[in-house]
PDB file of C-alpha atoms in Angstrom:
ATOM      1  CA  UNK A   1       3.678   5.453  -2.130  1.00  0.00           C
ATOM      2  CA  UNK A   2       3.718   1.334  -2.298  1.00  0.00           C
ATOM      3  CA  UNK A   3       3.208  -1.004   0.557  1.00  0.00           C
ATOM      4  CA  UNK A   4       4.504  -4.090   0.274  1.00  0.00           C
ATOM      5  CA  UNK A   5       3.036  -6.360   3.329  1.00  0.00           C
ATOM      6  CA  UNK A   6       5.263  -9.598   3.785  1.00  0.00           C
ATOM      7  CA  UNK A   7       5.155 -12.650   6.277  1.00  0.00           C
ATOM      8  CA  UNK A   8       6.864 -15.992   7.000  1.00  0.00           C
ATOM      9  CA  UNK A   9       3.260 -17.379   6.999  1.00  0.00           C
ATOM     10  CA  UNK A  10       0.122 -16.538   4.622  1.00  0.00           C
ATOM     11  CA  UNK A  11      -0.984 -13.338   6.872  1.00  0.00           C
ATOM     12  CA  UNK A  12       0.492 -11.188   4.440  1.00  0.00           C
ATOM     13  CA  UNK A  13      -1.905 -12.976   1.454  1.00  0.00           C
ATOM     14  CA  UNK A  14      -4.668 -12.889   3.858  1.00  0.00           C
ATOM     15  CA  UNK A  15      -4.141  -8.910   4.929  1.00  0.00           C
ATOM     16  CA  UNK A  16      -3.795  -8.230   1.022  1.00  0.00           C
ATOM     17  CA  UNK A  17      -7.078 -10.080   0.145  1.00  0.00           C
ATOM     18  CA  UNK A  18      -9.300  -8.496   3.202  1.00  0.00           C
ATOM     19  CA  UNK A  19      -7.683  -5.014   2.531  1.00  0.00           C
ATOM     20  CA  UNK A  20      -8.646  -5.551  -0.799  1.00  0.00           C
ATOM     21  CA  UNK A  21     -12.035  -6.623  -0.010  1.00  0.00           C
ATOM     22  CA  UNK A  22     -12.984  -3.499   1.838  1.00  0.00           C
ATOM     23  CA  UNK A  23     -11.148  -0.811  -0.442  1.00  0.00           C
ATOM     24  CA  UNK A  24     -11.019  -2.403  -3.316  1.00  0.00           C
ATOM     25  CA  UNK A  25      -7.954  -3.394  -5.372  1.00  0.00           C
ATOM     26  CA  UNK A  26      -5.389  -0.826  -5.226  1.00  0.00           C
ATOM     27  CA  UNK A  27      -2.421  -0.640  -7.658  1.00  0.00           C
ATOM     28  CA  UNK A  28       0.136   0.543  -4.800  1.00  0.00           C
ATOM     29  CA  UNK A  29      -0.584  -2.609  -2.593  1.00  0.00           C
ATOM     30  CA  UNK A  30       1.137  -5.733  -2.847  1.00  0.00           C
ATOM     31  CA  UNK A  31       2.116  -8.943  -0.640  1.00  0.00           C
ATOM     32  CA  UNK A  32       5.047 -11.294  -0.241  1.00  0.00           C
ATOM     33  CA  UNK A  33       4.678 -15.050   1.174  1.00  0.00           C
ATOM     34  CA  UNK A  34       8.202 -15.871   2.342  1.00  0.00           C
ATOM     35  CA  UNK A  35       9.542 -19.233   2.993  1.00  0.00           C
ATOM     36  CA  UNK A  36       6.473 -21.533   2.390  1.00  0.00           C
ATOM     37  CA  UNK A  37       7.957 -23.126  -1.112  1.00  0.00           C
ATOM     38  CA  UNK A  38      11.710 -23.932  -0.704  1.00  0.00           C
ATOM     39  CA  UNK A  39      11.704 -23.428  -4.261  1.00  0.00           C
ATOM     40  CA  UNK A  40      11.439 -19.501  -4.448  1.00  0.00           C
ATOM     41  CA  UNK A  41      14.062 -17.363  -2.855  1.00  0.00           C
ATOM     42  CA  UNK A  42      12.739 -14.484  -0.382  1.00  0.00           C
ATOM     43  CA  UNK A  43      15.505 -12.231  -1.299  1.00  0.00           C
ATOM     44  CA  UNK A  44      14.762 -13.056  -5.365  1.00  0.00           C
ATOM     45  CA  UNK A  45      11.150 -11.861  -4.864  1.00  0.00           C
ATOM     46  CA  UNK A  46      11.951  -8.690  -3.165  1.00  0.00           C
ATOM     47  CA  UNK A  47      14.336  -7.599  -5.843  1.00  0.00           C
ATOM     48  CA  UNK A  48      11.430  -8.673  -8.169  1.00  0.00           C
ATOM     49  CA  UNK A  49       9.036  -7.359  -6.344  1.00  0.00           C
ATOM     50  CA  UNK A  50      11.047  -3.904  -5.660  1.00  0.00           C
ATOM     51  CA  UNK A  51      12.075  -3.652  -9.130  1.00  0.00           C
ATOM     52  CA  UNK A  52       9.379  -1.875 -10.802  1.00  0.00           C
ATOM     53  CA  UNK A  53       9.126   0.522  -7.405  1.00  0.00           C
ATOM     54  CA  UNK A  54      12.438   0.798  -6.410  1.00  0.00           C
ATOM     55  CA  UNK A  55      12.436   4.641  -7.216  1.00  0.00           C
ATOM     56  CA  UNK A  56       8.997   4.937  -5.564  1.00  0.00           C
ATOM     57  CA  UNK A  57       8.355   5.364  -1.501  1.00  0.00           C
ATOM     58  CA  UNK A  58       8.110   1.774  -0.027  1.00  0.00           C
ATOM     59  CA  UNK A  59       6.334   0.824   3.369  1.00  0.00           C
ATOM     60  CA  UNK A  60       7.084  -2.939   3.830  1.00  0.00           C
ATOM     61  CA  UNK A  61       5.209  -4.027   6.411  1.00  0.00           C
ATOM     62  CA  UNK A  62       6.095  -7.609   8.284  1.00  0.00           C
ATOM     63  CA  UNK A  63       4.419  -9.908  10.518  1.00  0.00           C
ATOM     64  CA  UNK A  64       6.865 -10.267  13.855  1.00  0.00           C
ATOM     65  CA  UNK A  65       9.667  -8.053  14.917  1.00  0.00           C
ATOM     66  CA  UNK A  66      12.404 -10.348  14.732  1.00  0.00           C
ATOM     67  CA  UNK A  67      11.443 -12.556  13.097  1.00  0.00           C
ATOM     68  CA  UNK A  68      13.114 -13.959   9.550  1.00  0.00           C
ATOM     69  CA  UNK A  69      11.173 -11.941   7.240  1.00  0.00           C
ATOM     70  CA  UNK A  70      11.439  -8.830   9.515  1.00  0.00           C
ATOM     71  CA  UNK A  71      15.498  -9.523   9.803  1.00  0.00           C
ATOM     72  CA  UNK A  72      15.854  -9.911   5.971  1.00  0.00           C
ATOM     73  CA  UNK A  73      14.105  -6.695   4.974  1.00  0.00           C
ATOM     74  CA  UNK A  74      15.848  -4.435   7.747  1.00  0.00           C
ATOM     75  CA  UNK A  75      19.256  -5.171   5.912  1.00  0.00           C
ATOM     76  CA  UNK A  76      16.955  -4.628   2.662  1.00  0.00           C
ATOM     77  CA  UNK A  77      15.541  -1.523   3.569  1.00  0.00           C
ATOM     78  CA  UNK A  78      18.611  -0.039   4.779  1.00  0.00           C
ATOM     79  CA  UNK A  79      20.096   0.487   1.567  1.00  0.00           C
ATOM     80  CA  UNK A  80      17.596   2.929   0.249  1.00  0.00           C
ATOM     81  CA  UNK A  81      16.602   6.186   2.317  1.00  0.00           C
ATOM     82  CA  UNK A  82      12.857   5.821   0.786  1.00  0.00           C
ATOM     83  CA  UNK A  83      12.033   2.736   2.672  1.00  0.00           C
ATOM     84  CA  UNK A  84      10.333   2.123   5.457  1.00  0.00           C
ATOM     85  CA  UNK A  85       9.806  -0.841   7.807  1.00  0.00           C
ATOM     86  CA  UNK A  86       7.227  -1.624  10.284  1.00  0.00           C
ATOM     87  CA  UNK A  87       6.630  -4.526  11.924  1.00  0.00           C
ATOM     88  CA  UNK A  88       3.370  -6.277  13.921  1.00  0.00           C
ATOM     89  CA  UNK A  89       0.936  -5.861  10.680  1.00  0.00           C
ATOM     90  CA  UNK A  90      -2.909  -5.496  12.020  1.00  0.00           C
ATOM     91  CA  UNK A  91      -6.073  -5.286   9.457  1.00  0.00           C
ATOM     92  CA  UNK A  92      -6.304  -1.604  11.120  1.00  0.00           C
ATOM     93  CA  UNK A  93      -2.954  -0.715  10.466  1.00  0.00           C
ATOM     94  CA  UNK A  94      -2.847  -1.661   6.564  1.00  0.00           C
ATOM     95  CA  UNK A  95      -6.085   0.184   6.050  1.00  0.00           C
ATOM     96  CA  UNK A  96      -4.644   3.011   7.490  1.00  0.00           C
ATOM     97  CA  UNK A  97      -1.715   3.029   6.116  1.00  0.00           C
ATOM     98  CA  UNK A  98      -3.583   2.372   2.545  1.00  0.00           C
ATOM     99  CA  UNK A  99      -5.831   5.326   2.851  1.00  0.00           C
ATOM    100  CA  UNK A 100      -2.875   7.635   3.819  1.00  0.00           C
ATOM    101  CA  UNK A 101      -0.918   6.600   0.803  1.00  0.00           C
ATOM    102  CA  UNK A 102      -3.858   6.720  -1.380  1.00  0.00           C
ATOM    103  CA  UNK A 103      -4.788  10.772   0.332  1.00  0.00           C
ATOM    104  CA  UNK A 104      -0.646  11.889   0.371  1.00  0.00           C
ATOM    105  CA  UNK A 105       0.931  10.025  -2.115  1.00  0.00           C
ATOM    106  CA  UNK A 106       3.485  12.871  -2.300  1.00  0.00           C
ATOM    107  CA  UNK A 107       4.501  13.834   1.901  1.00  0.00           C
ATOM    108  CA  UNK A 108       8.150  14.423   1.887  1.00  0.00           C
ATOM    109  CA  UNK A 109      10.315  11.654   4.276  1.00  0.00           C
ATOM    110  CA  UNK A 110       9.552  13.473   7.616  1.00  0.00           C
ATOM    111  CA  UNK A 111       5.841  13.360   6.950  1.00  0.00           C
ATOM    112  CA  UNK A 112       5.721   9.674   6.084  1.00  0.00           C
ATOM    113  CA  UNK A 113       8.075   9.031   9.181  1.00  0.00           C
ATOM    114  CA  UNK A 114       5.471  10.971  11.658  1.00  0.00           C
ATOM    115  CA  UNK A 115       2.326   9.365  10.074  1.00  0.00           C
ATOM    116  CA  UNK A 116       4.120   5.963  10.571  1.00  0.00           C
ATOM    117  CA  UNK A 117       4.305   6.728  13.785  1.00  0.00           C
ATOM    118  CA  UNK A 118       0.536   7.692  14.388  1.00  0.00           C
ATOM    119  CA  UNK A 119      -0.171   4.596  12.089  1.00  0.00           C
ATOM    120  CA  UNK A 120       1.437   2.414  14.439  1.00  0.00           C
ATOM    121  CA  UNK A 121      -0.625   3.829  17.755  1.00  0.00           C
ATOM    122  CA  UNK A 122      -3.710   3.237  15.567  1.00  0.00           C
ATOM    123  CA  UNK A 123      -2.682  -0.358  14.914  1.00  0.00           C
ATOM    124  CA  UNK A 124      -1.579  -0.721  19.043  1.00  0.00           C
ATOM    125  CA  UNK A 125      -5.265   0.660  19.467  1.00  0.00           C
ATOM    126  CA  UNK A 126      -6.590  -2.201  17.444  1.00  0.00           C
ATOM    127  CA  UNK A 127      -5.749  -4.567  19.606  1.00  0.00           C
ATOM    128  CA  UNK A 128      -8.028  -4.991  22.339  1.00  0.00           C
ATOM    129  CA  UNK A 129      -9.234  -7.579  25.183  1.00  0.00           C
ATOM    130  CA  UNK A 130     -12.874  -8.022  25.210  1.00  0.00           C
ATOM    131  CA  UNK A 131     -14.576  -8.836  28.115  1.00  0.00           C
ATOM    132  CA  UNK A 132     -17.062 -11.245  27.484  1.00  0.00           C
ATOM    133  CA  UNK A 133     -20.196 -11.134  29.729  1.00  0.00           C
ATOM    134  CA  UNK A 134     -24.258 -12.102  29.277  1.00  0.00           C
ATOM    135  CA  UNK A 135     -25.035  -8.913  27.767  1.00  0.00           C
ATOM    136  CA  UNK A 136     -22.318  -9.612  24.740  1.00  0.00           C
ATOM    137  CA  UNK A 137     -23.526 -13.311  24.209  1.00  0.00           C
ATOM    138  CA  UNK A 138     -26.924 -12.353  24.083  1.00  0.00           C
ATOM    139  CA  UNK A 139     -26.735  -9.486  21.565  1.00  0.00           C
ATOM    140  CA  UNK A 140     -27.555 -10.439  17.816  1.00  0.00           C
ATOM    141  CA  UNK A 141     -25.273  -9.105  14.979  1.00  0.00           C
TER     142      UNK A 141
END
């Protein structure tokens, strides 16, 4: 399975390099920058970037539902049945999703569809208030 993270903004460099950082580089991990060089055409580097995968299982995972990047690759993922989508990428989230495709590279559609779906809650889970108080400021880490 491939995951191909991709943002309007350079989150989806950032994600790549931290994911990177703690796992270590994987083959089945890439990143798209969209829109920051009016020069390069987001649609020309997902066929680029799609072209040596296209037969392969693709998450693409986006920044901001709604949002440009998001809106381009649901009409891009819709043509192939192997694709997936999510949006709202978190750090816990793509390391998830990285270990999973790295442990069951070969889960049929269904699979990948209901580990998406825990994936996400695990992302959701990430994101958390904390309450600052004198104990927290005081600790040393």
């Amino acid at each position: 399975m491939e995951i191909v993270l991709a943002s309007h903004s350079t989150l989806a460099r950032g994600m790549y390099d931290t994911a990177s950082l703690i796992m270590g580089k994987s083959k089945n991990l890439h990143y798209i920058t969209a829109y920051l060089d009016d020069s390069v055409n987001f649609c020309d580097q997902l066929k680029e970037i799609t072209a040596k995968i296209s037969n392969q299982k693709i998450v693409f995972v986006t920044d901001v539902l709604g949002g440009s990047v998001n809106n381009e690759l649901t009409k891009f993922v819709a043509e192939k049945p192997n694709w997936f989508l999510v949006s709202g990428m978190n750090l816990p989230f793509v390391l998830e999703l990285l270990n999973y495709s790295i442990a069951y590279p070969d889960d049929n559609l269904e699979e990948i569809k209901g580990k998406l779906a825990s994936l996400v809650e695990t992302g959701r889970e990430g994101l958390q208030l904390v309450e600052l108080n004198e104990q927290n400021e005081e600790e040393d880490f």
